[in-house]
Coordinates of C-alpha atoms and ligand atoms in Angstrom, one line a residue:
M1193 CA -23.0 -14.0 1.6
S1194 CA -21.1 -12.9 4.7
A1195 CA -17.6 -11.7 4.1
V1196 CA -14.9 -9.8 6.0
E1197 CA -12.3 -7.3 4.9
A1198 CA -8.8 -8.7 5.6
C1199 CA -5.8 -6.6 5.7
F1200 CA -2.4 -7.7 4.3
D1201 CA 0.1 -5.4 5.7
G1202 CA 3.7 -5.2 4.3
L1203 CA 6.5 -6.2 6.6
V1204 CA 9.1 -3.5 6.5
G1205 CA 12.3 -4.7 5.1
P1206 CA 15.8 -4.5 6.6
T1207 CA 17.0 -1.9 4.1
H1208 CA 14.2 0.8 5.0
N1209 CA 15.9 4.1 4.3
Y1210 CA 15.4 7.7 3.2
A1211 CA 16.7 8.1 -0.4
G1212 CA 14.4 10.8 -1.8
L1213 CA 13.3 8.6 -4.6
S1214 CA 9.7 9.7 -5.1
R1215 CA 9.5 13.2 -6.5
G1216 CA 5.8 14.4 -5.9
N1217 CA 5.9 12.7 -2.6
V1218 CA 6.7 15.6 -0.2
A1219 CA 7.8 13.5 2.8
S1220 CA 10.2 11.4 0.6
S1221 CA 11.8 14.6 -0.8
T1222 CA 12.0 16.4 2.6
N1223 CA 13.7 13.5 4.4
A1224 CA 16.1 12.5 1.7
G1225 CA 19.5 11.6 3.1
D1226 CA 18.3 11.1 6.7
T1227 CA 19.3 8.2 8.9
S1228 CA 16.5 5.7 9.2
S1229 CA 15.9 3.0 11.7
P1230 CA 14.8 -0.2 9.9
R1231 CA 14.3 -1.9 13.4
A1232 CA 12.0 0.8 14.7
A1233 CA 10.1 0.9 11.3
A1234 CA 9.5 -2.9 11.3
L1235 CA 8.4 -2.9 15.0
Q1236 CA 6.0 0.1 14.3
G1237 CA 4.4 -1.9 11.4
L1238 CA 4.1 -5.0 13.6
A1239 CA 2.5 -2.9 16.4
K1240 CA 0.0 -1.7 13.9
M1241 CA -0.9 -5.2 12.8
R1242 CA -1.3 -6.2 16.5
H1243 CA -3.6 -3.3 17.0
L1244 CA -5.7 -4.0 14.0
A1245 CA -5.9 -7.7 15.0
S1246 CA -7.1 -6.6 18.5
L1247 CA -9.9 -4.6 16.8
G1248 CA -11.1 -7.9 15.2
V1249 CA -9.5 -7.4 11.8
A1250 CA -8.5 -10.5 9.9
Q1251 CA -4.9 -9.5 9.7
A1252 CA -2.2 -11.0 7.5
C1253 CA 1.2 -9.9 6.2
L1254 CA 3.1 -9.8 3.0
P1255 CA 6.9 -10.3 3.0
P1256 CA 9.6 -7.7 2.1
H1257 CA 11.4 -8.0 -1.1
E1258 CA 15.1 -9.0 -1.5
R1259 CA 17.2 -5.8 -1.4
P1260 CA 19.4 -4.6 -2.7
N1261 CA 18.1 -5.9 -5.9
V1262 CA 21.3 -7.1 -7.5
A1263 CA 19.5 -8.2 -10.7
L1264 CA 18.5 -4.6 -11.3
L1265 CA 22.0 -3.4 -10.9
R1266 CA 23.4 -6.1 -13.2
S1267 CA 20.8 -5.1 -15.8
L1268 CA 22.2 -1.6 -15.6
G1269 CA 25.7 -2.9 -16.3
F1270 CA 27.3 -3.5 -12.9
S1271 CA 29.3 -6.8 -12.9
G1272 CA 31.2 -9.1 -10.6
D1273 CA 30.1 -11.1 -7.7
D1274 CA 27.2 -9.7 -5.8
A1275 CA 29.3 -7.9 -3.2
R1276 CA 31.2 -6.2 -6.0
V1277 CA 28.1 -5.2 -7.9
V1278 CA 26.8 -3.4 -4.7
E1279 CA 30.2 -1.9 -4.0
R1280 CA 30.7 -0.6 -7.6
A1281 CA 27.1 0.8 -7.9
G1282 CA 27.6 2.5 -4.4
R1283 CA 30.8 4.2 -5.6
T1284 CA 29.8 5.3 -9.1
A1285 CA 26.0 5.5 -9.1
P1286 CA 24.6 5.8 -5.5
H1287 CA 21.2 6.9 -6.8
L1288 CA 20.9 3.5 -8.6
L1289 CA 22.0 1.6 -5.5
A1290 CA 19.4 3.5 -3.5
A1291 CA 16.7 2.6 -6.0
A1292 CA 17.9 -1.1 -5.8
S1293 CA 17.8 -1.0 -2.0
S1294 CA 14.4 0.6 -1.3
A1295 CA 12.1 -1.2 1.1
S1296 CA 9.2 0.3 -0.7
A1297 CA 7.3 -3.0 -1.1
M1298 CA 6.2 -2.4 2.5
W1299 CA 3.4 0.0 1.1
T1300 CA 1.2 -2.9 0.1
A1301 CA -1.7 -0.6 -0.9
N1302 CA 0.4 -0.4 -4.0
A1303 CA 1.0 -4.1 -4.5
A1304 CA -2.2 -4.9 -6.4
T1305 CA -5.8 -3.9 -7.0
V1306 CA -8.2 -6.4 -5.6
S1307 CA -12.0 -7.0 -6.4
P1308 CA -14.0 -9.2 -4.1
S1309 CA -15.8 -12.2 -5.6
S1310 CA -19.2 -10.7 -5.2
D1311 CA -18.2 -8.0 -7.7
C1312 CA -16.6 -10.3 -10.3
E1313 CA -18.7 -12.1 -13.1
D1314 CA -16.9 -15.4 -12.4
G1315 CA -17.4 -15.3 -8.7
R1316 CA -13.7 -15.4 -7.9
V1317 CA -11.6 -12.9 -6.0
H1318 CA -9.4 -11.1 -8.7
L1319 CA -6.0 -9.5 -7.8
T1320 CA -4.0 -7.7 -10.5
V1321 CA -0.3 -7.0 -9.5
A1322 CA 0.6 -3.2 -9.9
N1323 CA 3.3 -2.5 -12.4
L1324 CA 4.4 0.7 -10.4
A1325 CA 6.0 1.9 -13.7
S1326 CA 6.2 5.5 -12.6
K1327 CA 9.2 5.1 -10.4
L1328 CA 12.3 3.0 -11.0
H1329 CA 12.6 1.8 -7.4
R1330 CA 8.9 0.7 -7.3
S1331 CA 8.9 -0.8 -10.9
I1332 CA 11.0 -3.6 -9.6
E1333 CA 8.4 -4.9 -7.1
A1334 CA 6.0 -6.6 -9.5
P1335 CA 7.8 -10.0 -9.9
T1336 CA 8.2 -10.8 -6.2
T1337 CA 4.7 -9.4 -5.4
E1338 CA 3.3 -11.7 -8.1
A1339 CA 5.2 -14.7 -6.7
A1340 CA 4.0 -13.9 -3.2
L1341 CA 0.4 -13.5 -4.2
R1342 CA 0.4 -16.7 -6.3
A1343 CA 1.7 -18.5 -3.2
I1344 CA -0.8 -17.1 -0.9
F1345 CA -3.8 -17.0 -3.2
A1346 CA -2.9 -20.3 -5.0
D1347 CA -6.4 -21.9 -5.0
A1348 CA -7.7 -21.2 -8.5
R1349 CA -11.3 -22.2 -7.5
H1350 CA -11.4 -19.0 -5.5
F1351 CA -8.7 -16.7 -6.8
A1352 CA -7.3 -15.2 -10.0
V1353 CA -4.0 -13.6 -9.8
H1354 CA -3.2 -11.4 -12.9
A1355 CA 0.4 -10.4 -13.8
A1356 CA 1.2 -6.8 -13.9
L1357 CA -0.2 -4.8 -16.9
P1358 CA 2.3 -3.9 -19.6
A1359 CA 3.6 -0.4 -18.7
A1360 CA 4.0 2.8 -20.8
D1361 CA 0.3 3.8 -21.2
H1362 CA -1.0 1.5 -18.4
A1363 CA 1.0 2.9 -15.4
D1364 CA -0.8 1.3 -12.4
E1365 CA -0.2 2.0 -8.7
G1366 CA -2.8 -0.7 -7.4
A1367 CA -5.3 -0.3 -4.7
A1368 CA -4.0 3.3 -3.6
N1369 CA -6.2 4.7 -6.3
H1370 CA -9.1 2.2 -5.9
T1371 CA -12.0 2.3 -3.4
R1372 CA -14.7 -0.3 -3.1
L1373 CA -18.0 0.8 -1.6
A1374 CA -20.8 -1.6 -0.7
A1375 CA -23.6 -1.8 1.9
T1376 CA -21.9 -4.8 3.4
H1377 CA -18.6 -6.5 2.4
G1378 CA -20.5 -9.6 1.1
E1379 CA -22.9 -7.7 -1.2
P1380 CA -22.0 -6.6 -4.8
G1381 CA -20.4 -3.2 -4.5
V1382 CA -19.2 -0.2 -6.7
E1383 CA -15.6 0.1 -7.5
L1384 CA -14.2 3.6 -7.8
F1385 CA -11.0 3.9 -9.8
V1386 CA -9.1 7.2 -9.7
W1387 CA -6.7 8.2 -12.4
G1388 CA -4.2 11.2 -12.8
R1389 CA -3.2 10.9 -16.5
S1390 CA -4.6 9.6 -19.8
A1391 CA -3.1 8.7 -23.1
T1392 CA -6.0 10.7 -24.7
G1393 CA -4.5 13.9 -23.1
G1394 CA -6.6 16.5 -21.0
P1395 CA -5.5 18.7 -18.1
G1396 CA -2.8 17.3 -15.9
P1397 CA -0.6 18.4 -13.0
A1398 CA 1.9 21.3 -13.8
H1399 CA 4.7 20.3 -11.4
F1400 CA 4.6 16.7 -10.2
P1401 CA 4.0 13.5 -12.3
A1402 CA 0.6 11.9 -12.3
R1403 CA 1.3 8.2 -11.6
Q1404 CA -2.0 6.4 -12.3
A1405 CA -3.1 6.0 -15.9
R1406 CA -6.9 6.0 -16.8
E1407 CA -6.1 3.1 -19.3
A1408 CA -4.7 1.0 -16.4
C1409 CA -8.0 1.4 -14.5
E1410 CA -10.0 0.3 -17.5
A1411 CA -7.7 -2.7 -18.1
V1412 CA -8.1 -3.9 -14.4
A1413 CA -11.9 -3.4 -14.5
R1414 CA -11.9 -5.7 -17.6
L1415 CA -9.5 -8.3 -16.2
H1416 CA -11.6 -8.5 -13.1
R1417 CA -14.8 -9.0 -15.1
L1418 CA -16.6 -6.2 -13.2
R1419 CA -20.1 -5.2 -14.2
A1420 CA -19.8 -1.9 -16.3
D1421 CA -22.6 -0.3 -14.4
R1422 CA -20.7 -0.9 -11.1
V1423 CA -17.4 0.7 -12.2
I1424 CA -16.8 4.5 -11.7
L1425 CA -13.7 6.2 -13.3
A1426 CA -12.8 9.5 -11.7
Q1427 CA -10.0 12.0 -12.5
Q1428 CA -7.8 13.1 -9.5
H1429 CA -7.7 16.8 -9.2
P1430 CA -4.4 18.0 -10.8
A1431 CA -4.0 20.7 -8.1
A1432 CA -3.9 17.9 -5.5
I1433 CA -1.2 16.1 -7.4
D1434 CA 0.8 19.3 -7.5
A1435 CA 0.4 19.7 -3.7
G1436 CA 1.9 16.2 -3.2
V1437 CA -1.1 14.0 -3.3
F1438 CA 0.6 11.3 -5.4
H1439 CA -2.0 8.7 -4.6
N1440 CA -5.7 9.1 -4.1
D1441 CA -5.6 7.4 -0.7
V1442 CA -3.8 10.6 0.6
I1443 CA -7.0 12.5 0.1
A1444 CA -9.9 10.2 0.3
V1445 CA -10.9 7.0 2.2
G1446 CA -13.9 4.9 1.7
H1447 CA -15.2 1.9 3.6
R1448 CA -18.6 0.1 2.9
D1449 CA -21.2 2.9 3.0
L1450 CA -18.9 5.8 3.9
L1451 CA -16.7 7.9 1.7
L1452 CA -14.7 10.7 3.5
Y1453 CA -13.0 12.9 0.9
H1454 CA -11.4 16.3 0.4
E1455 CA -13.0 19.0 -1.7
H1456 CA -10.1 18.7 -4.1
A1457 CA -9.8 14.9 -4.3
F1458 CA -11.6 14.7 -7.7
V1459 CA -12.0 17.0 -10.7
D1460 CA -15.7 16.5 -10.4
P1461 CA -16.5 15.5 -6.8
D1462 CA -20.2 16.0 -7.0
G1463 CA -20.3 13.8 -10.2
V1464 CA -18.3 11.1 -8.3
V1465 CA -20.5 11.0 -5.3
A1466 CA -23.8 11.1 -7.5
A1467 CA -22.5 8.1 -9.5
C1468 CA -21.5 6.1 -6.5
R1469 CA -24.8 6.8 -4.8
A1470 CA -26.9 5.9 -8.0
A1471 CA -24.9 2.6 -8.4
L1472 CA -25.3 1.8 -4.8
G1473 CA -29.0 2.4 -4.6
H1474 CA -28.3 5.6 -2.5
R1475 CA -27.0 3.7 0.5
L1476 CA -23.8 5.9 0.8
T1477 CA -22.8 8.7 3.2
A1478 CA -20.3 11.0 1.5
V1479 CA -18.6 13.5 3.7
C1480 CA -16.6 16.4 2.1
V1481 CA -13.8 18.2 3.9
P1482 CA -13.5 21.7 2.4
S1483 CA -10.2 23.4 2.0
H1484 CA -11.0 26.1 4.5
D1485 CA -11.2 23.4 7.2
L1486 CA -8.0 21.5 5.9
S1487 CA -5.9 22.8 3.0
L1488 CA -4.2 20.3 0.5
D1489 CA -0.9 21.1 2.3
E1490 CA -2.4 20.0 5.6
C1491 CA -3.8 16.9 4.1
V1492 CA -0.4 15.9 2.9
A1493 CA 1.3 16.9 6.1
T1494 CA -1.2 15.0 8.5
Y1495 CA -2.3 12.1 6.3
L1496 CA -5.7 12.7 7.7
F1497 CA -7.3 10.6 4.9
N1498 CA -4.6 7.9 4.8
T1499 CA -6.5 6.1 7.6
Q1500 CA -8.2 2.8 8.1
L1501 CA -11.9 2.5 9.0
V1502 CA -12.7 -0.6 11.1
D1503 CA -16.1 -1.8 12.3
T1504 CA -16.0 -3.1 15.8
A1505 CA -18.6 -3.9 18.4
A1506 CA -17.9 -0.4 19.9
G1507 CA -18.7 1.2 16.6
R1508 CA -16.5 2.3 13.6
V1509 CA -13.0 3.1 14.6
L1510 CA -10.6 5.3 12.5
V1511 CA -7.0 4.3 12.7
A1512 CA -4.9 7.4 12.0
P1513 CA -1.3 8.3 12.1
A1514 CA -0.1 10.1 15.3
E1515 CA 0.7 13.2 13.0
C1516 CA -3.0 14.0 12.8
M1517 CA -3.3 14.5 16.5
A1518 CA -0.5 17.0 16.5
S1519 CA -2.4 19.2 14.1
P1520 CA -5.3 21.2 15.8
R1521 CA -7.1 21.5 12.4
A1522 CA -6.9 17.8 11.5
S1523 CA -8.1 17.0 15.1
A1524 CA -10.9 19.3 14.6
V1525 CA -12.0 17.5 11.4
L1526 CA -11.8 14.2 13.3
Q1527 CA -13.9 15.5 16.1
R1528 CA -16.5 16.6 13.6
W1529 CA -16.6 13.2 12.2
V1530 CA -17.1 11.7 15.7
D1531 CA -19.9 14.4 16.4
G1532 CA -21.6 13.6 13.1
G1533 CA -21.8 9.9 14.0
H1534 CA -19.5 8.8 11.1
I1535 CA -16.9 7.3 13.4
A1536 CA -17.0 6.4 17.1
R1537 CA -13.5 7.0 17.9
V1538 CA -9.9 7.6 16.6
D1539 CA -7.0 5.3 17.4
A1540 CA -3.7 7.1 16.7
L1541 CA -0.6 5.0 16.0
D1542 CA 3.1 5.8 15.8
L1543 CA 4.2 5.1 12.2
R1544 CA 6.9 7.7 12.1
E1545 CA 9.4 5.8 10.2
S1546 CA 7.0 5.0 7.3
M1547 CA 5.3 8.4 7.4
R1548 CA 8.7 10.1 6.8
N1549 CA 8.6 8.3 3.4
G1550 CA 5.0 9.2 2.7
G1551 CA 3.5 6.0 3.9
G1552 CA 0.6 6.2 6.4
P1553 CA -1.6 3.4 7.9
A1554 CA -3.6 3.0 4.7
C1555 CA -0.5 2.7 2.6
L1556 CA 0.8 -0.2 4.6
R1557 CA -2.1 -2.5 4.0
L1558 CA -3.8 -4.2 1.0
R1559 CA -7.5 -4.9 1.7
V1560 CA -8.9 -8.2 0.5
V1561 CA -12.6 -9.0 1.1
L1562 CA -13.0 -12.7 1.7
T1563 CA -16.0 -15.1 2.3
D1564 CA -15.5 -17.7 4.8
A1565 CA -14.6 -20.3 2.2
E1566 CA -12.1 -17.9 0.5
R1567 CA -10.5 -17.1 3.9
A1568 CA -10.1 -20.8 4.5
A1569 CA -8.5 -21.2 1.1
V1570 CA -5.7 -18.5 1.9
L1571 CA -2.2 -19.9 2.7
P1572 CA -2.7 -20.4 6.5
T1573 CA 0.8 -19.4 7.6
I1574 CA 0.4 -15.9 6.5
W1575 CA -2.0 -14.8 9.1
A1576 CA -0.8 -12.5 11.8
T1577 CA -1.7 -14.5 14.8
P1578 CA -0.4 -13.4 18.2
E1579 CA 2.2 -16.2 18.1
R1580 CA 3.3 -15.3 14.7
L1581 CA 3.5 -11.5 15.7
D1582 CA 5.6 -12.5 18.6
W1583 CA 7.9 -14.6 16.3
L1584 CA 8.2 -11.7 13.9
E1585 CA 9.1 -9.2 16.5
G1586 CA 11.9 -11.5 17.7
W1587 CA 13.0 -12.0 14.1
V1588 CA 13.2 -8.2 13.6
R1589 CA 15.1 -7.7 16.7
R1590 CA 17.6 -10.4 15.7
H1591 CA 18.2 -9.2 12.2
Y1592 CA 17.4 -5.5 11.7
R1593 CA 19.9 -2.7 12.2
D1594 CA 19.0 0.1 14.6
S1595 CA 20.1 2.7 12.2
L1596 CA 21.0 3.0 8.5
T1597 CA 22.6 5.9 6.6
P1598 CA 22.5 6.3 2.8
A1599 CA 26.3 5.3 2.9
D1600 CA 25.4 2.1 4.7
L1601 CA 23.6 0.9 1.6
A1602 CA 27.0 0.1 -0.1
D1603 CA 28.0 -2.2 2.8
P1604 CA 28.0 -5.7 1.3
R1605 CA 27.3 -7.1 4.7
L1606 CA 23.8 -5.6 4.5
L1607 CA 23.0 -7.9 1.5
D1608 CA 24.1 -10.9 3.5
E1609 CA 22.2 -9.9 6.7
T1610 CA 19.1 -9.3 4.6
R1611 CA 19.3 -12.7 2.8
C1612 CA 19.8 -14.5 6.0
A1613 CA 16.7 -12.8 7.6
L1614 CA 14.6 -13.4 4.6
D1615 CA 15.5 -17.1 4.4
E1616 CA 14.3 -17.5 8.0
L1617 CA 11.2 -15.6 7.2
T1618 CA 10.0 -17.5 4.1
E1619 CA 10.2 -20.7 6.3
Q1620 CA 8.1 -19.1 8.9
L1621 CA 5.5 -17.9 6.5
G1622 CA 5.5 -21.1 4.5
L1623 CA 6.4 -19.2 1.3
G1624 CA 8.9 -21.6 -0.1
S1625 CA 11.7 -20.3 -2.3
L1626 CA 10.3 -16.8 -2.9
Y1627 CA 13.6 -14.9 -3.6
E1628 CA 16.0 -15.0 -6.4
F1629 CA 18.9 -15.8 -4.1
Q1630 CA 17.0 -18.9 -2.7
R1631 CA 16.4 -20.2 -6.2
A1632 CA 19.9 -19.4 -7.5
G1633 CA 21.3 -21.4 -4.6
A1634 CA 19.0 -24.4 -5.2
Ligands
SUG1118 O1 5.6 5.4 -3.7 N1 7.4 6.3 -0.9 C1 6.3 5.6 -1.4 C2 5.1 5.9 -0.5 C3 4.0 5.0 -1.0 C4 2.7 5.4 -0.2 N2 1.6 4.5 -0.6 C5 0.3 5.0 -0.7 N3 0.0 6.2 -0.7 N4 -0.6 4.1 -0.8 C6 6.0 6.1 -2.9 O2 6.2 7.3 -3.1 C7 9.8 6.7 -0.8 C8 11.1 6.0 -0.9 C9 12.3 6.9 -0.7 O3 12.3 8.0 -1.1 O4 13.3 6.3 -0.1 C10 8.7 5.9 -1.4 O5 8.9 5.2 -2.3

């Protein structure tokens, strides 16, 4: 069966800011308190979608979430009308207002884990919404993500959307810790789930939290009805987590028959590669980058592995953040991949606004492998056609602020501006009344 890998990129929301909310994510901590540019961030994201579409990728988008999330603030005891809730939280608990205002839903690699129909026993595409339970600002994403995915993948003949797993022992960060390998997209593949902690104990990181639970990986594999001999569970190296590798997609990237990974990506890298090879009938090229070529710190600074691999008529293109090109050692690794015939070329993109919060090209997209019939069953208004990208660019220019400081989050006009923008967006994307404020006003 022929199939393509569609990319669902997150549209950056109007409250994109640097609040230092993600301990263990070096960029988030380093840039805490800086002034952001929501408009530049959103335009950079749209330029990426345009570039990927020009490479022939089936490109779609996922909407931002309503922020600030007034319901979160109410649940934490702030009361009054919405403007008053925001003002009170800003005055007495700015860290909670920051959590309620994060535009973190833009990193859609964390929205869900997706298994293509050829991997699932019932022949449907399965999507499990991530609970993102490890961080407060991310744990509030699941309900809107679920509503958006249910609207986009509504056809139950082709798609099964699962609600987020119950949290605690099942902390789940979605596709950022999940790699699917297969000779071609349409063939049954191998699904590699990478975890950082387990309720059964074992060695973990010493400084930073491990976000993904092994138990969550097991539950997703069960929900998706994957064949047991095609599921591989691997532990992320604790030293990598302590160096700021908070998701596996910061240190490994896989695409079809190619796995690029760092020496310290996994506790047992040779075992992982051997298991993938055996399950795939040995049709896998695995390329290890040793620490002496690129240290863990350099992986985190450059996001060399947080890249997208795209098959084009001109060969396999690697879409990387511009930060890689500024590093002679990361550039040398890229050149080696070109010389080794693993990639044909590198396209570097400016994603500076997202990168400064720890989000590279791969974080910004959710991969969904679709057959022709499944692609036709997706909500049609969600695809990033040239015309829709033009509209989205105009929409960003009309509604987004050029700059945002942490203090600006307490401005109640930001709430109104955001709602006004999102109301227009859901109409354009055919998403109906997706947000709480739209339903409350109905
Ligand atoms: O969860 N940053 C996100 C970045 C997510 C990157 N995703 C992948 N690797 N797939 C996170 O840490 C920072 C928000 C702030 O500090 O304002 C943030 O949430």
